[in-house]
Coordinates of N, CA, C and O in Angstrom, one line a residue:
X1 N 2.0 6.2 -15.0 CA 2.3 6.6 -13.7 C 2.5 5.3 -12.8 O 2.0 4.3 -13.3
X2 N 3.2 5.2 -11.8 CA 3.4 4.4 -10.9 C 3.0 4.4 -9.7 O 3.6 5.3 -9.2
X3 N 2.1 3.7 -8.7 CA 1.9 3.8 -7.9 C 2.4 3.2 -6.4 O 2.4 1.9 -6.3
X4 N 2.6 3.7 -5.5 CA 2.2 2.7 -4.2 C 1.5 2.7 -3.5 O 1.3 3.9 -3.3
X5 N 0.9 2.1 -2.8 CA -0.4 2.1 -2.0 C -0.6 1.0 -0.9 O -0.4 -0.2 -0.9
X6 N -1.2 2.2 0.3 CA -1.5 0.6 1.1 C -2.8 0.0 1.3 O -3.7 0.8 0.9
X7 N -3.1 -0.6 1.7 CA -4.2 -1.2 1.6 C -4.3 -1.6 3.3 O -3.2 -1.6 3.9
X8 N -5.7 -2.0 3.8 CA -6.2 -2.2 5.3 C -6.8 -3.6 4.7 O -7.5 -3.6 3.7
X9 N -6.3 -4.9 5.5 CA -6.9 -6.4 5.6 C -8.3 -6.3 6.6 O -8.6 -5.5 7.5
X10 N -8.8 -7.3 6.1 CA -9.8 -7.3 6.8 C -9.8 -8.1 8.6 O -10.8 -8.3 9.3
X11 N -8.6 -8.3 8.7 CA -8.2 -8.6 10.4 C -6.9 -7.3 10.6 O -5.8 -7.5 11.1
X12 N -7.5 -6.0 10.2 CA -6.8 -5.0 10.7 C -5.3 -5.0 10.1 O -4.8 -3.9 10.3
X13 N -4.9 -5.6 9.6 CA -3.4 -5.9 9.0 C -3.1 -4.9 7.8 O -3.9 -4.7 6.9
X14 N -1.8 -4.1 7.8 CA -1.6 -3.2 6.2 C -0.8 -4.1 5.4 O -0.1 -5.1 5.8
X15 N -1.1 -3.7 4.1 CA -0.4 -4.4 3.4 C 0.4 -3.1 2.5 O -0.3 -2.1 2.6
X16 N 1.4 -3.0 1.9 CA 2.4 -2.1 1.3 C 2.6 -2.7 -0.2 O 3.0 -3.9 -0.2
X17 N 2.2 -2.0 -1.5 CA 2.7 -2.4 -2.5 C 3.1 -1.4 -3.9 O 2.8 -0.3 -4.0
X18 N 3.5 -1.9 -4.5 CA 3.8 -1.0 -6.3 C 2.8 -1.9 -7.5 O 2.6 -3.1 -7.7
X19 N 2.3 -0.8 -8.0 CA 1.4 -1.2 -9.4 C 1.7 0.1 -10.2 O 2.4 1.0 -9.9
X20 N 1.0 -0.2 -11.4 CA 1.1 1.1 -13.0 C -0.6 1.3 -12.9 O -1.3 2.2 -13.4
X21 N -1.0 0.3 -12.3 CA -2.6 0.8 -12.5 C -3.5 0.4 -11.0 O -3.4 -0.7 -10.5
X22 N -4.3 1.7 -10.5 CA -4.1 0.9 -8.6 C -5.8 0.4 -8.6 O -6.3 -0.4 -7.8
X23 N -6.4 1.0 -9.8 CA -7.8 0.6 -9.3 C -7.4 -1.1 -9.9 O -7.5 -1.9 -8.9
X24 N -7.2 -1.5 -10.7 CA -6.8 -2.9 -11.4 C -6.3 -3.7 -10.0 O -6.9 -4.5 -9.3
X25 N -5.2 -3.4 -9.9 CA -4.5 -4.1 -8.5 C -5.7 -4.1 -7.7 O -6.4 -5.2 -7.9
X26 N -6.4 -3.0 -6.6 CA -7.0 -3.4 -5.4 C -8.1 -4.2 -6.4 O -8.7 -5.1 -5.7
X27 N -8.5 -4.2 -7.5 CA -9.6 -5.2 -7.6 C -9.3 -6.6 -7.9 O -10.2 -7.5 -7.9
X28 N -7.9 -7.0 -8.1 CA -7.1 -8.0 -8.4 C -7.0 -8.8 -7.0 O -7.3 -10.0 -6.8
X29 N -6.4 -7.7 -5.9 CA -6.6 -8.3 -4.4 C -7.7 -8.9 -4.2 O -7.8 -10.1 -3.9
X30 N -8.9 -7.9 -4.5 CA -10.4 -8.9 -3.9 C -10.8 -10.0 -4.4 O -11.6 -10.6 -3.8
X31 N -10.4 -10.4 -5.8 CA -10.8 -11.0 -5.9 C -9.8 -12.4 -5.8 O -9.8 -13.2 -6.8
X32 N -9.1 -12.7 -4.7 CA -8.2 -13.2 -4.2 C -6.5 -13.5 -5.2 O -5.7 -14.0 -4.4
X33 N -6.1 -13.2 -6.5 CA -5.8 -12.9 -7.1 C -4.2 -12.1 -7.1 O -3.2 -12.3 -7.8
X34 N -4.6 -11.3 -6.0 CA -3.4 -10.5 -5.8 C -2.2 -10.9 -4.6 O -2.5 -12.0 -4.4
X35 N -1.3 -10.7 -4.0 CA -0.2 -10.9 -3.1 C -0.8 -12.2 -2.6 O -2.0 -12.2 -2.6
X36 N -0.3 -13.1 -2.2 CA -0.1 -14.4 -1.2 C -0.8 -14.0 0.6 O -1.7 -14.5 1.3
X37 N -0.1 -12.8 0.6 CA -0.5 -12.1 2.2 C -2.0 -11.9 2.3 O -2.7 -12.6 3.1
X38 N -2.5 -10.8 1.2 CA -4.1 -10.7 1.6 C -4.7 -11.8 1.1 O -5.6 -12.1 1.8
X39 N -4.7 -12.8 -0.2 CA -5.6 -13.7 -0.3 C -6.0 -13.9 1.0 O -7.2 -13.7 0.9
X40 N -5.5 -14.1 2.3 CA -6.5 -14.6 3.3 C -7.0 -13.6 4.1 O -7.5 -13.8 5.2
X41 N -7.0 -12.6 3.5 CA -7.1 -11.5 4.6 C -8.4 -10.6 3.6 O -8.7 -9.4 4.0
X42 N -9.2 -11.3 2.4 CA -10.0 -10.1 2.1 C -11.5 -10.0 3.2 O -11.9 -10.7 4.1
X43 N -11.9 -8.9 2.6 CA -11.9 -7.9 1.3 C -10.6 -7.0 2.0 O -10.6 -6.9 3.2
X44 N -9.5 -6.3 1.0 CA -8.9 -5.1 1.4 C -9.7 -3.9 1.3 O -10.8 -3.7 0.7
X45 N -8.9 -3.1 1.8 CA -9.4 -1.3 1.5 C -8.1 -1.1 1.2 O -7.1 -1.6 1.5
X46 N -8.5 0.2 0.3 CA -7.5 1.3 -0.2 C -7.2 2.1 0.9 O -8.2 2.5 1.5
X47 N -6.1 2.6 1.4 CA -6.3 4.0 2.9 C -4.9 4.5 2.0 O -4.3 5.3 2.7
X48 N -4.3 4.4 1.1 CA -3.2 5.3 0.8 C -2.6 5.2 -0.8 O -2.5 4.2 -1.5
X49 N -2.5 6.2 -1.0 CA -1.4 5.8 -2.2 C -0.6 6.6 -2.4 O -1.3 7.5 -2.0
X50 N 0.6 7.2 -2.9 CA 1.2 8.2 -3.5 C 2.0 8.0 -5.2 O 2.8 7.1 -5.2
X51 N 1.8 8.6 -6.2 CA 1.9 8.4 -7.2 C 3.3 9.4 -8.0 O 3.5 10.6 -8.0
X52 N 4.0 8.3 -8.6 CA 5.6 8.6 -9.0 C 5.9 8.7 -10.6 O 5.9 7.5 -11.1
X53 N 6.0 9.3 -11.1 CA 7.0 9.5 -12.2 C 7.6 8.1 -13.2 O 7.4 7.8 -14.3
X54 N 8.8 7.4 -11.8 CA 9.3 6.5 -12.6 C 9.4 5.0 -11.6 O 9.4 4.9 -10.4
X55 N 9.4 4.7 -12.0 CA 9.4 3.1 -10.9 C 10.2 3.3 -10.1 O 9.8 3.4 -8.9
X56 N 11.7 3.6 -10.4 CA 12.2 3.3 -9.5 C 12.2 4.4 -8.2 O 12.4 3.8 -7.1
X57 N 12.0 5.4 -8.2 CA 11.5 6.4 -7.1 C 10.0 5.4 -6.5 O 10.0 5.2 -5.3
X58 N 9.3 4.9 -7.0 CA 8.2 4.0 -6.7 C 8.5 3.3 -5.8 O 7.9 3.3 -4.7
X59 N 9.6 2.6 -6.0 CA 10.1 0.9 -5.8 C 10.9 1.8 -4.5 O 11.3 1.0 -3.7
X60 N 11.2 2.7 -4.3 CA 12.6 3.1 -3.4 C 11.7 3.1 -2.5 O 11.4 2.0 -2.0
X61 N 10.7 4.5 -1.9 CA 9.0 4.6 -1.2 C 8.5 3.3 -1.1 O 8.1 2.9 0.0
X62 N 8.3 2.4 -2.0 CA 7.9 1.5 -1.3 C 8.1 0.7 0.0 O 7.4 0.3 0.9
X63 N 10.0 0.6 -0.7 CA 10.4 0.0 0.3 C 10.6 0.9 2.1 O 10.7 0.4 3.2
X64 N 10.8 2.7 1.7 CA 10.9 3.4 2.9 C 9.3 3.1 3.5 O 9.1 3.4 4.7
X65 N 8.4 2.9 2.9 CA 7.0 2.5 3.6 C 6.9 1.2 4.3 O 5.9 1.0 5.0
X66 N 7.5 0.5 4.3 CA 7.7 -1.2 4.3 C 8.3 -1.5 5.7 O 8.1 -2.4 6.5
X67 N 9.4 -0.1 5.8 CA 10.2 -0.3 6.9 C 9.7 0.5 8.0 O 10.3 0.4 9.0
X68 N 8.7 1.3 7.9 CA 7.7 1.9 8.8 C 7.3 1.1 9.8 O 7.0 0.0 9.5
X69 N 7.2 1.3 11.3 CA 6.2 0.7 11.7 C 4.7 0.6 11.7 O 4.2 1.3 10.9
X70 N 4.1 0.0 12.3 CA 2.9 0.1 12.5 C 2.1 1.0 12.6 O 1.2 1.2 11.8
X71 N 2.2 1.6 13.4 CA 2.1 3.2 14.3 C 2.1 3.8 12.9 O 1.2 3.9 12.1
X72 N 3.8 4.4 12.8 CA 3.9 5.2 11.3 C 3.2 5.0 10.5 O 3.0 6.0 9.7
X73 N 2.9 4.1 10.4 CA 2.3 3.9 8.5 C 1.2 4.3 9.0 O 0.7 5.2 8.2
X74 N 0.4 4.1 9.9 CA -1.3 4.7 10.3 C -0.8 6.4 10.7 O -1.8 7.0 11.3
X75 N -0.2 6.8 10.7 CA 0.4 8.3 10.8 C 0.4 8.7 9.2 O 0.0 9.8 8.8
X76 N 0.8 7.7 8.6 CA 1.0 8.4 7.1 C -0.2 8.1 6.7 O -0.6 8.9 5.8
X77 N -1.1 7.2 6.9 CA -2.3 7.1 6.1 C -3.1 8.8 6.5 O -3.6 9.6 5.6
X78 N -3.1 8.9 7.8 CA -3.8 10.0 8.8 C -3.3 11.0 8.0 O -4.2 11.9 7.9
X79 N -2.0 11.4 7.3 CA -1.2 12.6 7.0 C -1.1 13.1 8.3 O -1.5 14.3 8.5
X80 N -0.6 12.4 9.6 CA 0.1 13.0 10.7 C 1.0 12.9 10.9 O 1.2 11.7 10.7
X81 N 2.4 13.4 11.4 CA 3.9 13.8 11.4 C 4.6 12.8 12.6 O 4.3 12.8 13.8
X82 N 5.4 12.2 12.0 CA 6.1 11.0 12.8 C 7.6 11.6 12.7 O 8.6 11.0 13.2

């Protein structure tokens, strides 16, 4: 399976990403490990994920999550309609 997921920094910041395994990843984040972005920003939280078939439908969502704003993406975490 493929995942994307976003995660909450610990100065309020989202972060947007793709993994094959998501509990692995967010524990790769904490333990500073993971993306350049949150190293300074832990501990993360998990607030989203939705899970795909094939990478590339993954990697496409990722990127239509990426270009969300701010607002939106806390709309999609909520499952409220933007």
């Amino acid at each position: 399976m493929h995942y994307v997921y976003m995660v909450k920094c610990s100065d309020n910041t989202l972060y947007t990403g793709y993994t094959v395994d998501l509990e692995a990843r967010i524990n790769t984040h904490n333990k500073g490990l993971g993306a350049k972005y949150t190293r300074g920003r832990l501990p993360v939280e998990l607030k989203y994920f939705e899970i795909f078939e094939s990478k590339s439908k993954a990697l496409k969502r990722e990127y239509e999550i990426k270009q969300l704003s701010r607002k939106n993406k806390w709309k999609l975490i909520n499952k409220e309609k933007f």
